[in-house]
Coordinates of C-alpha atoms in Angstrom, one line a residue:
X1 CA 0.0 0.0 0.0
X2 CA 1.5 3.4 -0.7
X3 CA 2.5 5.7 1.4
X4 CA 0.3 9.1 1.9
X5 CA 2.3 12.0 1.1
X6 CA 2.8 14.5 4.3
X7 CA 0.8 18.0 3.6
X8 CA 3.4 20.7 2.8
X9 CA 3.5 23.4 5.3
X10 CA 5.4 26.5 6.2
X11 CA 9.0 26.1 7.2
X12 CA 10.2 27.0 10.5
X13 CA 12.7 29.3 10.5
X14 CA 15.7 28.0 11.6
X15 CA 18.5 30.2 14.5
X16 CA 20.3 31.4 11.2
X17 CA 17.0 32.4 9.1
X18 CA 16.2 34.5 12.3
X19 CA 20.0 35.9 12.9
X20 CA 19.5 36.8 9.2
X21 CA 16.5 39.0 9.5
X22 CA 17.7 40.7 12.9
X23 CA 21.3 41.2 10.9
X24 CA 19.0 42.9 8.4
X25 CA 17.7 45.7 10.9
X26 CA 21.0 45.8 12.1
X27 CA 22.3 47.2 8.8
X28 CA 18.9 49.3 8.3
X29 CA 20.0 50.8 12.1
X30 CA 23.3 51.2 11.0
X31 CA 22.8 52.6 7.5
X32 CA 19.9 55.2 9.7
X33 CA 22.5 56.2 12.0
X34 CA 25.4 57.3 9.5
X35 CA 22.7 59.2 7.6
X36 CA 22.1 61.3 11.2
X37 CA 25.7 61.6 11.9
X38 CA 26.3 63.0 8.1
X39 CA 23.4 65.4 9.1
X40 CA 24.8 66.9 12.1
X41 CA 28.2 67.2 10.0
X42 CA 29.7 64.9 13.2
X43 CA 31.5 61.6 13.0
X44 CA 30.8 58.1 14.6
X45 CA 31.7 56.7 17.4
X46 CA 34.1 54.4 16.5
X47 CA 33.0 51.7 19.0
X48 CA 29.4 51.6 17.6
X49 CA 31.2 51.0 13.9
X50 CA 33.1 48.5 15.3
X51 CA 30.3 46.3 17.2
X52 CA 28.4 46.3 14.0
X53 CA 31.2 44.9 11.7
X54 CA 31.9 42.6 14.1
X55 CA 28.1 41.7 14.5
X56 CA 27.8 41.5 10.5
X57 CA 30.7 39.3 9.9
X58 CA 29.9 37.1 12.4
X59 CA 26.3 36.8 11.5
X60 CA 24.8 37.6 15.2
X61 CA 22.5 40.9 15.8
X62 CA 24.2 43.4 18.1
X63 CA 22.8 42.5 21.9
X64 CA 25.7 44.8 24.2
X65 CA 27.5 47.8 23.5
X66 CA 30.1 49.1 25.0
X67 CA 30.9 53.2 24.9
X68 CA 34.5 53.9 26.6
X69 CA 36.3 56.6 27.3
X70 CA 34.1 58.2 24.5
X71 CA 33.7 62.1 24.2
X72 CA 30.1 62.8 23.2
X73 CA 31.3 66.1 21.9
X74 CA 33.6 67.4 19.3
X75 CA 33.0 71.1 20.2
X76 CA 30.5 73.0 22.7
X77 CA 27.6 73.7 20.0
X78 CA 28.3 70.4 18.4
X79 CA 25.0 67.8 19.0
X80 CA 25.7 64.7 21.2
X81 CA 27.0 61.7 19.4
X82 CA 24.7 60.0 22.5
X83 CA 21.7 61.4 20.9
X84 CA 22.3 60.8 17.4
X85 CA 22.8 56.9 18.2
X86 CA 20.0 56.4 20.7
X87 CA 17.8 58.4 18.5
X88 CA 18.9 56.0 15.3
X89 CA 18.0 53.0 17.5
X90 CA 14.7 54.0 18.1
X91 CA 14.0 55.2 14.9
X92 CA 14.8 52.3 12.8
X93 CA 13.3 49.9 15.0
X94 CA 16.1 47.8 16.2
X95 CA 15.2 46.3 19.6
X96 CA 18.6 43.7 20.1
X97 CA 20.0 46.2 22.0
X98 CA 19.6 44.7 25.7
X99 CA 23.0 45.6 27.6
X100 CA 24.1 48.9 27.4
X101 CA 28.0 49.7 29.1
X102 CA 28.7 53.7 29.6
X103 CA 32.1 53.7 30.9
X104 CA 34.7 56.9 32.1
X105 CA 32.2 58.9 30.3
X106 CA 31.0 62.6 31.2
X107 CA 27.2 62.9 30.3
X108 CA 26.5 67.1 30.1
X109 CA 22.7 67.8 30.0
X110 CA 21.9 66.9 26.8
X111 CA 23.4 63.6 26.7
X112 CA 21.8 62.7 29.8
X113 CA 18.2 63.9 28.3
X114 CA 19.2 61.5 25.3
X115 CA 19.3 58.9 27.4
X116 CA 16.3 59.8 29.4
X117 CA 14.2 59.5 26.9
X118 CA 16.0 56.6 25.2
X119 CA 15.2 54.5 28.6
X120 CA 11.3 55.5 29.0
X121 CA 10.5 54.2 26.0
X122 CA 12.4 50.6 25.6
X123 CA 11.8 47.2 26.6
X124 CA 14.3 45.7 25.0
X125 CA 17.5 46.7 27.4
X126 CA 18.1 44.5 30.5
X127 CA 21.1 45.6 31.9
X128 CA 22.6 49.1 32.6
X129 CA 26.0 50.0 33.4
X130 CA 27.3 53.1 34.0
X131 CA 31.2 53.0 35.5
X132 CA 32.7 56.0 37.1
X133 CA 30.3 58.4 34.5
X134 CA 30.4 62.3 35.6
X135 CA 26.4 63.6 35.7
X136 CA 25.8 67.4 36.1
X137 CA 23.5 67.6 39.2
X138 CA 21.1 69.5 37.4
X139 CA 20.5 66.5 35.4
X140 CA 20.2 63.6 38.1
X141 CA 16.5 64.2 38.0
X142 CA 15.8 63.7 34.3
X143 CA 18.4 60.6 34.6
X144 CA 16.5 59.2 37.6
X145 CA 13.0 59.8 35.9
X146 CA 13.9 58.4 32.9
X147 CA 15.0 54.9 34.9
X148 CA 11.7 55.2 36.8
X149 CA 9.8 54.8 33.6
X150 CA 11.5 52.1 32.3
X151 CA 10.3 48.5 32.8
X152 CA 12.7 46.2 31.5
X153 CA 16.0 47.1 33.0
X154 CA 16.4 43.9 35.9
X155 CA 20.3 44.9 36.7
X156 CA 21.5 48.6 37.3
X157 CA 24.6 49.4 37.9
X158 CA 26.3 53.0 38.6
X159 CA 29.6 52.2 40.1
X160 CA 31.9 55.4 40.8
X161 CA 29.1 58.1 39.8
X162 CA 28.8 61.2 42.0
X163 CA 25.2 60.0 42.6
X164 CA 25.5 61.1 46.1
X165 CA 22.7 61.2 48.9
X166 CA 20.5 63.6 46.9
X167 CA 21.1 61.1 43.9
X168 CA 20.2 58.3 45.6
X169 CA 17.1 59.9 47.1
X170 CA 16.0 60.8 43.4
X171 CA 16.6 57.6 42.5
X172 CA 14.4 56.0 45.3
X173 CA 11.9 58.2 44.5
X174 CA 11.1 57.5 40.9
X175 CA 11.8 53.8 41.4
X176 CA 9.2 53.2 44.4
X177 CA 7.2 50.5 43.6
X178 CA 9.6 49.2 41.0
X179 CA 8.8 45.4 39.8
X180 CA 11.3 44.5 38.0
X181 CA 15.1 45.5 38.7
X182 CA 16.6 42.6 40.5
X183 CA 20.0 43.7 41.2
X184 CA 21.1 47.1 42.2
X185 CA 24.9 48.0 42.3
X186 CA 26.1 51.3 43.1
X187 CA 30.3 51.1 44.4
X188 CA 31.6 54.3 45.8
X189 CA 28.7 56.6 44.8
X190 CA 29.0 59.2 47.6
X191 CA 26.2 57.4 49.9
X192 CA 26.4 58.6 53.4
X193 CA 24.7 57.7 56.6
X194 CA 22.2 60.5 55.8
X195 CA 20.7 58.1 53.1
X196 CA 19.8 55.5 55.6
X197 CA 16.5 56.2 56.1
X198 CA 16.0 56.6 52.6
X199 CA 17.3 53.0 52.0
X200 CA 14.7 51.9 55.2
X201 CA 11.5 53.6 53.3
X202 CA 12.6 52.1 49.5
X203 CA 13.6 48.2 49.8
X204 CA 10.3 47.0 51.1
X205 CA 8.8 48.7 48.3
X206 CA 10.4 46.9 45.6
X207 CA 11.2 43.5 44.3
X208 CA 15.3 43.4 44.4
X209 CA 17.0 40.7 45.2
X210 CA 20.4 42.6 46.2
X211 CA 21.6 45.1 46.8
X212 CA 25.4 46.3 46.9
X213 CA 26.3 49.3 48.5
X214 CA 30.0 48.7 48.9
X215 CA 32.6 51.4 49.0
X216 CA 30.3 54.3 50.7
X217 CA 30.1 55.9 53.8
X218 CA 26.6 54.4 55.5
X219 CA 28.6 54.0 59.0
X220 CA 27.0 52.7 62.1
X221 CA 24.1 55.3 62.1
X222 CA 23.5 54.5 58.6
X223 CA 23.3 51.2 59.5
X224 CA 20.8 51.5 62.2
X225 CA 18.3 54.2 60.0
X226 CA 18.5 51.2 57.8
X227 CA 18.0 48.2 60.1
X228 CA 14.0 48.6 60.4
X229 CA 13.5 48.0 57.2
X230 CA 15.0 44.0 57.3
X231 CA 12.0 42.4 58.8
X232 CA 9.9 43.9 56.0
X233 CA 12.2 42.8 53.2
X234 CA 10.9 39.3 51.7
X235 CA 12.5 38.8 48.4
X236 CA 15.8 40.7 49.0
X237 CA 18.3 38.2 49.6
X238 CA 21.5 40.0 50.2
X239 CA 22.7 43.6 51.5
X240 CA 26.8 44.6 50.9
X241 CA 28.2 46.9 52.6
X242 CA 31.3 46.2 52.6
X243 CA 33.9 48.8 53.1
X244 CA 31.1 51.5 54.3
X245 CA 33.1 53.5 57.3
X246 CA 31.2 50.9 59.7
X247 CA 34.6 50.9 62.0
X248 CA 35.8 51.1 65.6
X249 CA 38.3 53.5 65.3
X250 CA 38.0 56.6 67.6
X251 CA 37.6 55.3 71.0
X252 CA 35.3 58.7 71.8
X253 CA 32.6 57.6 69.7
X254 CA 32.8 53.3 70.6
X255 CA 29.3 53.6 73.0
X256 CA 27.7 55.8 69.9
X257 CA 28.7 52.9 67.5
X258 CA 27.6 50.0 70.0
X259 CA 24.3 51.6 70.8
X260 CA 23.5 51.8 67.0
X261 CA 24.7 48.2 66.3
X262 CA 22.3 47.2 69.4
X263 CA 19.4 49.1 67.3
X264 CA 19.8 47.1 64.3
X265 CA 20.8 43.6 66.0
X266 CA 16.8 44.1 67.3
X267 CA 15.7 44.1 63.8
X268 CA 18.3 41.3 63.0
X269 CA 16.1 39.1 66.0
X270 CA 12.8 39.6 63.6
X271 CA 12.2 36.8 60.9
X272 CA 13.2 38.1 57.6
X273 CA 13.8 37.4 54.4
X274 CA 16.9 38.5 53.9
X275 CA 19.7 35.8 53.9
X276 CA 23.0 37.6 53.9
X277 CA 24.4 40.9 55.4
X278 CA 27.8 41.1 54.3
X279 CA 29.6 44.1 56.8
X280 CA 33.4 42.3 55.2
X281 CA 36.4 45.1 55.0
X282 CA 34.8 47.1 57.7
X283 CA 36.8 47.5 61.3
X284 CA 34.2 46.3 63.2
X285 CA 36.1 45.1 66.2
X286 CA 35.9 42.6 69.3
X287 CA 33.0 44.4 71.0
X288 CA 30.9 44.6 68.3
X289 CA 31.4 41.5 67.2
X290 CA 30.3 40.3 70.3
X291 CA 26.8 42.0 70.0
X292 CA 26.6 40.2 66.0
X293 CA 27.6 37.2 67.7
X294 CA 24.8 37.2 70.3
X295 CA 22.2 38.3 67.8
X296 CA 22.8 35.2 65.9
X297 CA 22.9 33.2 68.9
X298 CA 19.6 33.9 69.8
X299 CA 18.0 33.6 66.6
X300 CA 18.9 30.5 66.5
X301 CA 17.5 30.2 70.1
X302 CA 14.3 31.3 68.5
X303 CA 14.4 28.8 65.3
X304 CA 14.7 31.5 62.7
X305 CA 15.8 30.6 59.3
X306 CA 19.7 31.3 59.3
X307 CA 21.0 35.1 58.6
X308 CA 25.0 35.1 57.4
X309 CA 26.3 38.2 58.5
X310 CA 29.9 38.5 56.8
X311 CA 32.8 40.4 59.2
X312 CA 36.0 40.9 58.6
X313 CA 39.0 39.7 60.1
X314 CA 40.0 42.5 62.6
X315 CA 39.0 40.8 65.7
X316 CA 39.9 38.0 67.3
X317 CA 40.2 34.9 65.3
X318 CA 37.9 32.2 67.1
X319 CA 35.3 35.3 67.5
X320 CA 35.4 35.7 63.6
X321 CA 35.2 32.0 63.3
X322 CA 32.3 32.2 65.6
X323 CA 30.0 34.4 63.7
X324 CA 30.8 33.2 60.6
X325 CA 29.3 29.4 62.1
X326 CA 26.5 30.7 63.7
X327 CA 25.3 32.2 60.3
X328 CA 24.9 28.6 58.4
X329 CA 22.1 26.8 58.1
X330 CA 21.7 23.8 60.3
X331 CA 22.9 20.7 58.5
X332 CA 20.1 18.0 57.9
X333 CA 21.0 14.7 58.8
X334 CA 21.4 12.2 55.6
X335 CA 18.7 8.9 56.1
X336 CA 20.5 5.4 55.7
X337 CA 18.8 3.8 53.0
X338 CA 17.0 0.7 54.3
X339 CA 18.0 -2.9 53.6
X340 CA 22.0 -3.7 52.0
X341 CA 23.6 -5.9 51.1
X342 CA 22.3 -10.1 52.0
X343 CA 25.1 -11.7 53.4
X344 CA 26.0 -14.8 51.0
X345 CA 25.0 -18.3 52.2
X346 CA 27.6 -20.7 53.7

């Protein structure tokens, strides 16, 4: 009996058909963007011409981009090379585009308004980076405003930017309620103890699930305007603040430091759902570390889930050893496996 002939049917397209019609945009985003550049009588920034050669030749649509040590600006009236790319993306309809690296870059006005706008309107960009970027203050607003818009973005990351505690406050501001950024890095922005209570008002409003603070200034008061805010936080898993000026150093201020610890141990006691505070490369001291010690002590004592609070080594070594045990999680005890091997007949 013959064989029925399968119907014929549409193709699927295959990972290359696909890369071939995203390489397509590409070169209709690249071919938009030289026309605007040619406009502004300006010249391209030779790390976008490179990704998309690379991109082209290699048959993949351009996902990051990486802008280095770039100057936006050839003279003061000139228009901002940031603008003119961000502008072409939208425009001709690419939406690859979902990491976007700004690094040892200074954004004047108009460049940050570029990108403003550029991030209230995409969907398409998941990750952020800006590394040790210069912002005019008068722009930190518009920047901030622009990120509270967008919902797409799920890692931000503004390492060395002079956000400072205004910054961040703008920044908590127009990100309240914010359901989707996961991860939110900002090393050695400025931050101060005066942006604890800012922190205490914005992490139970939002869904990350850490947070890295490292290299600021939070201190011990910091950290106790902070600390009210940890039995409230259920999907943050982890707070760094390493390095963050929480140190013993001037005996004149040690019962200031150890009645703020004390403050925040008493949130520590709470259930939470916070699993790590990591407090490494800060000069915490043998007194201090007493009061994390006991705090960890007795939430075991209560059957809390474990808390890891990272120290660093400047105390005394079975102290340090100490904390860091009470912090793990109990281990469960394996079940033998019933029955073995029968023991052979004589």
């Amino acid at each position: 009996m013959p064989q029925k002939k399968k119907k014929a049917g549409k193709k699927s397209a295959g990972p290359s058909e696909a890369n071939e019609k995203k390489i397509e945009v590409l070169k209709r985003f690249y071919k938009g963007y030289v026309k605007r550049v040619e406009e502004a009588h300006d010249t391209e920034i030779e790390a976008v011409t490179h990704a998309y050669k690379s991109a082209v030749r290699e048959g993949t649509p351009l996902v990051h981009l990486v802008l280095d040590g770039v100057k936006l600006h050839d003279t003061e009236a000139s228009t901002s090379k940031l603008a003119i790319l961000l502008t072409s993306i939208c425009e001709t309809g690419y939406n690859f585009l979902s990491e976007l690296y700004i690094w040892n870059v200074r954004l004047e006005v108009d460049d940050v308004i570029a990108l403003a706008t550029y991030l209230r309107t995409r969907l398409d960009i998941r990750k952020l980076e800006l590394l040790g970027c210069s912002i005019e203050p008068s722009a930190m607003d518009t920047f901030t405003e622009g990120l509270g818009f967008n919902r797409s973005i799920n890692n931000l990351k503004l390492s060395f930017v002079n956000l400072g505690d205004e910054g961040l406050r703008l920044l908590a501001l127009h990100m309240a309620n914010n359901d989707i950024l996961k991860q939110l890095t900002l090393h050695r922005c400025g931050i101060t103890s005066a942006s604890g209570a800012v922190l205490r008002c914005y992490l139970p409003a939002v869904a990350l699930q850490e947070l890295n603070l490292e290299g600021n200034q939070l201190g011990f008061k910091g950290l106790e305007d902070l600390a009210p805010a940890f039995p409230e936080l259920e999907v943050l898993k982890e707070i760094s603040l390493q390095e963050n000026g929480i140190d013993v150093v001037d005996p004149g201020t040690m019962d200031e430091n150890k009645a703020s610890l004390s403050i925040a141990c008493e949130y520590l006691k709470k259930p939470t759902g916070m699993k790590t505070l990591n407090l490494s490369f800060n000069n915490i001291g043998d007194d201090c570390g007493e009061i994390i010690l006991a705090c960890l002590t007795e939430r075991k004592a209560l059957g809390l889930t474990s808390l890891q609070v990272k120290v660093g080594h400047r105390m005394r070594s079975e102290l340090f050893e100490a904390i860091s045990a009470a912090g793990k999680p109990k281990a469960t005890a394996k079940k033998k496996k019933k029955g073995g091997k029968k023991k052979k007949k004589k």
